[in-house]
Amino acid sequence: MKQHRRITAILAALAAAALYAVSIPLSPFLLRQVPPVMLAGLLYLGAGVGMGLLGIIHPVPAQQRLTRSLLPYTVGMVVLDIAAPILLMLGLSRTAAAHVSLLGSFEIAATAVIALLLFRERISRRVWAAIALITLAVGLLSFEGTGSLRFSSGSLLVLGACLCWGLENNCTRALSQKSTVQIVTVKGIFSGLGSLLVAFLSGEALPTLRWLLPAMVLGFLSYGLSIYLYVRAQSVLGAARTSAFYSVNPFLAAAFSLLLLRQPLSPAYPYALVFMLLGLLLTVRETLTEAPAAK
């Protein structure tokens, strides 16, 4: 029974990555009409509203609802989900996109280190090796020459965003035994409203209904359902392992971009894919042979 739960959780984490990856080639179409921070807010809001409607259809049992004792983690999850995209956008304005993509792989390691130090989640040597391989794979996929390795204030902002997301992943992990629908609803609505407030303060305008609705539908599919599956996986695998499985999303995004936009794959893609698959193999073996010991 435990083995079946772990396999289901692994598939949920991979499905979460695939759903999020779909948004990468589709978002550029929306960005032609919707400003970036506004789009981020609408995507999160679509996730929250969609899940909220599901919660109305299938009410959350009282014992599964978020409680007052979990309020610090809930607030932390929302605040960090607002702060991270803002730091990322500021970083993008100060450094090259290729450099930002390379630094973005730091989120995987940040999630694992925070899980170990703050949340006392046990992480074996095999999983650490897998995280190192996956981080290397993402780095290779993003690498576009030594010219992209300049260190600047933008780099610090991007690293700050990765730390926020790493901490946010662990805050969500602390809530993962409660209703996943309620977690995604709260996360989506409040993070979305926070991002919309930032967008309005920065002078961005709300798009017309023709573009607002597609943005929210994409948010429900690529953010709402993705986060739902991610949280379900976390409740079984823990934060570090779920993050490792979820990190296949840039590889899937590149493949979807090839299929939908005819964007060529990076020359490093095959080599990076080998390291990614090795990392995933290590994580799968560890997950299926030893129970996660998250506390």
XYZ file of C-alpha atoms in Angstrom:
295
model
C 0.000 0.000 0.000
C 2.832 2.388 0.919
C 4.624 1.507 -2.332
C 1.481 2.340 -4.313
C 1.161 5.701 -2.524
C 4.756 6.590 -3.348
C 4.390 5.675 -7.024
C 1.186 7.736 -7.193
C 2.977 10.664 -5.524
C 5.886 10.463 -8.005
C 3.437 10.519 -10.926
C 1.600 13.465 -9.322
C 4.860 15.461 -9.028
C 5.749 14.733 -12.670
C 2.217 15.639 -13.817
C 2.474 18.905 -11.839
C 5.705 19.700 -13.695
C 4.094 18.910 -17.058
C 1.065 21.127 -16.388
C 3.276 24.053 -15.362
C 5.571 23.477 -18.352
C 2.629 23.935 -20.735
C 2.290 27.544 -19.550
C 5.807 28.413 -20.790
C 5.072 28.244 -24.545
C 1.496 29.543 -24.091
C 2.304 32.581 -21.923
C 4.086 34.531 -24.712
C 0.784 34.737 -26.601
C -0.852 36.345 -23.562
C 2.138 38.611 -22.858
C 1.484 40.355 -26.181
C -1.676 41.819 -24.634
C -1.220 41.456 -20.847
C 1.652 43.101 -18.868
C 3.912 40.583 -17.045
C 3.083 41.311 -13.385
C -0.619 41.570 -14.229
C -0.406 38.222 -16.017
C 1.270 36.612 -12.990
C -1.568 37.880 -10.794
C -4.272 36.620 -13.166
C -2.643 33.183 -13.421
C -2.596 32.802 -9.631
C -6.108 34.220 -9.330
C -7.383 31.766 -11.957
C -5.856 28.937 -9.943
C -7.498 30.115 -6.722
C -10.939 30.822 -8.196
C -11.003 27.520 -10.091
C -10.097 25.524 -7.016
C -12.527 27.563 -4.918
C -15.357 26.533 -7.254
C -14.311 22.891 -6.887
C -14.385 23.385 -3.123
C -17.994 24.573 -3.359
C -18.980 21.510 -5.401
C -17.105 19.172 -3.056
C -17.056 20.793 0.415
C -13.933 20.317 2.529
C -14.493 18.105 5.616
C -14.069 20.020 8.892
C -11.076 17.930 9.988
C -9.252 18.717 6.725
C -9.601 22.507 6.886
C -6.687 24.805 7.635
C -6.581 25.701 11.327
C -5.450 28.763 13.274
C -2.347 26.895 14.470
C -1.232 26.683 10.823
C -1.737 30.407 10.217
C 2.023 31.261 10.261
C 2.689 28.742 7.473
C -0.364 29.911 5.532
C 0.631 33.580 5.731
C 4.228 32.672 4.909
C 3.123 30.718 1.844
C 1.098 33.662 0.500
C 3.638 36.402 1.283
C 6.541 34.427 -0.195
C 4.513 33.666 -3.331
C 4.013 37.415 -3.802
C 7.603 38.381 -2.978
C 9.363 35.804 -5.161
C 7.907 36.911 -8.540
C 8.579 40.572 -7.677
C 12.234 39.804 -6.881
C 12.451 37.781 -10.079
C 11.053 40.613 -12.204
C 13.467 43.087 -10.593
C 16.305 40.675 -11.266
C 15.259 40.305 -14.893
C 15.387 44.076 -15.285
C 19.035 44.108 -14.137
C 20.587 41.013 -15.699
C 20.380 38.748 -18.749
C 17.512 36.271 -19.057
C 19.985 33.416 -19.661
C 21.733 34.250 -16.391
C 18.381 34.322 -14.575
C 17.510 30.858 -15.928
C 20.868 29.509 -14.770
C 20.459 30.935 -11.268
C 16.877 29.653 -11.130
C 18.173 26.118 -10.605
C 19.214 27.270 -7.110
C 15.577 26.829 -6.017
C 15.993 23.035 -5.997
C 18.967 23.184 -3.625
C 17.348 25.932 -1.527
C 14.238 23.817 -0.985
C 16.330 20.857 0.182
C 18.620 22.862 2.482
C 15.688 24.699 4.102
C 13.825 21.393 4.507
C 16.862 20.000 6.328
C 17.790 22.987 8.512
C 14.420 24.507 9.419
C 11.937 21.678 9.023
C 14.162 18.747 10.084
C 13.309 16.704 6.983
C 15.766 13.837 6.671
C 17.534 13.805 3.308
C 19.762 10.864 2.416
C 23.085 11.021 0.590
C 21.448 9.465 -2.451
C 18.874 12.272 -2.632
C 21.603 14.908 -2.151
C 23.480 13.328 -5.074
C 20.269 13.402 -7.122
C 19.712 17.079 -6.291
C 23.296 17.865 -7.343
C 22.805 16.044 -10.677
C 19.479 17.780 -11.314
C 20.919 21.199 -10.453
C 23.791 20.521 -12.874
C 21.287 19.444 -15.534
C 19.212 22.620 -15.202
C 22.403 24.676 -15.243
C 23.567 23.005 -18.469
C 20.167 23.549 -20.052
C 20.292 27.261 -19.231
C 23.985 27.854 -19.969
C 24.664 30.135 -22.930
C 28.348 30.855 -22.544
C 30.601 32.446 -19.941
C 29.262 35.873 -20.878
C 26.049 35.006 -19.032
C 27.892 34.438 -15.747
C 28.300 38.072 -14.727
C 27.517 38.607 -11.048
C 25.472 41.708 -10.291
C 22.772 43.133 -8.046
C 20.299 41.407 -10.365
C 21.896 38.083 -9.428
C 21.242 38.724 -5.742
C 17.603 39.523 -6.494
C 17.173 36.279 -8.458
C 18.839 34.284 -5.678
C 16.470 36.016 -3.254
C 13.519 34.870 -5.368
C 14.849 31.291 -5.305
C 15.208 31.422 -1.525
C 11.633 32.711 -1.233
C 10.334 29.864 -3.380
C 12.441 27.333 -1.474
C 10.987 28.535 1.827
C 7.501 28.721 0.316
C 7.787 25.085 -0.822
C 8.514 24.105 2.777
C 5.679 26.231 4.198
C 3.322 24.484 1.790
C 4.778 21.137 2.879
C 3.810 21.973 6.493
C 0.193 22.373 5.327
C 0.112 19.389 2.974
C -1.774 17.049 5.331
C -4.769 19.391 5.182
C -7.215 19.930 2.308
C -5.254 20.414 -0.915
C -8.205 22.213 -2.498
C -8.304 24.750 0.340
C -4.516 25.232 0.247
C -4.541 25.990 -3.496
C -7.603 28.229 -3.139
C -5.984 30.349 -0.415
C -2.609 30.363 -2.164
C -4.081 31.331 -5.540
C -6.575 33.991 -4.469
C -4.417 35.855 -1.965
C -1.158 35.569 -3.938
C -3.043 36.601 -7.065
C -4.631 39.624 -5.401
C -1.248 40.621 -3.983
C 0.372 40.430 -7.419
C -2.511 42.403 -8.976
C -2.019 45.118 -6.354
C 1.677 45.311 -7.258
C 0.727 45.453 -10.954
C -1.712 48.339 -10.401
C 0.811 50.234 -8.265
C 3.398 49.861 -11.035
C 0.980 51.319 -13.582
C -0.151 48.165 -15.374
C -3.757 48.070 -16.597
C -6.311 45.280 -16.396
C -6.735 43.598 -19.828
C -10.035 43.263 -21.664
C -12.287 40.274 -20.997
C -11.039 38.688 -24.232
C -7.585 38.246 -22.669
C -8.517 38.151 -18.982
C -10.518 34.911 -19.234
C -7.873 32.914 -21.176
C -5.250 34.027 -18.640
C -7.376 32.791 -15.733
C -8.200 29.495 -17.493
C -4.499 28.914 -18.134
C -3.879 29.767 -14.482
C -6.378 27.148 -13.349
C -4.841 24.449 -15.562
C -1.125 25.235 -15.307
C -1.060 26.699 -11.791
C -4.156 25.458 -9.943
C -4.054 21.806 -10.973
C -0.252 21.835 -10.975
C -0.056 23.155 -7.397
C -2.802 20.715 -6.357
C -0.779 17.739 -7.624
C 2.449 19.194 -6.187
C 0.962 19.497 -2.700
C -0.472 15.982 -2.915
C 2.995 14.687 -3.799
C 4.571 16.673 -0.925
C 2.289 15.027 1.625
C 3.881 11.671 0.763
C 7.389 12.462 -0.519
C 8.392 15.545 1.477
C 9.598 18.896 0.144
C 13.062 17.918 -1.115
C 12.038 14.871 -3.131
C 8.977 16.530 -4.618
C 11.142 19.459 -5.702
C 13.549 17.027 -7.369
C 10.795 15.366 -9.410
C 9.170 18.715 -10.225
C 12.459 20.030 -11.618
C 11.820 18.200 -14.909
C 9.586 21.158 -15.863
C 12.248 23.149 -17.815
C 12.963 20.073 -19.943
C 9.270 19.535 -20.621
C 8.820 23.268 -21.305
C 11.610 23.141 -23.893
C 9.970 20.130 -25.554
C 6.538 21.806 -25.579
C 8.107 24.974 -27.006
C 9.579 22.886 -29.821
C 6.193 21.319 -30.581
C 4.024 24.438 -30.230
C 6.342 27.296 -31.190
C 8.958 25.463 -33.255
C 11.641 26.871 -30.967
C 14.817 24.765 -31.345
C 16.197 22.872 -28.372
C 19.421 24.025 -26.736
C 22.540 22.198 -28.024
C 23.159 21.155 -24.410
C 19.679 19.598 -24.090
C 20.712 15.930 -24.697
C 23.629 16.149 -22.231
C 21.537 17.925 -19.593
C 18.779 15.347 -20.064
C 21.209 12.536 -19.191
C 22.091 14.197 -15.850
C 18.403 14.895 -15.199
C 17.424 11.266 -15.807
C 20.261 10.026 -13.577
C 19.074 12.354 -10.809
C 15.482 11.210 -11.204
C 16.554 7.553 -11.198
C 18.393 8.037 -7.904
C 15.376 9.812 -6.397
C 12.956 7.115 -7.598
C 15.129 4.334 -6.151
C 15.437 6.150 -2.829
C 11.705 6.853 -2.694
C 10.665 3.274 -3.454
C 13.183 1.585 -1.163
C 12.951 3.791 1.940
C 10.049 5.661 3.534
C 10.463 9.460 3.681
C 11.021 10.655 7.223
C 9.671 14.201 7.094
C 8.553 15.606 10.406
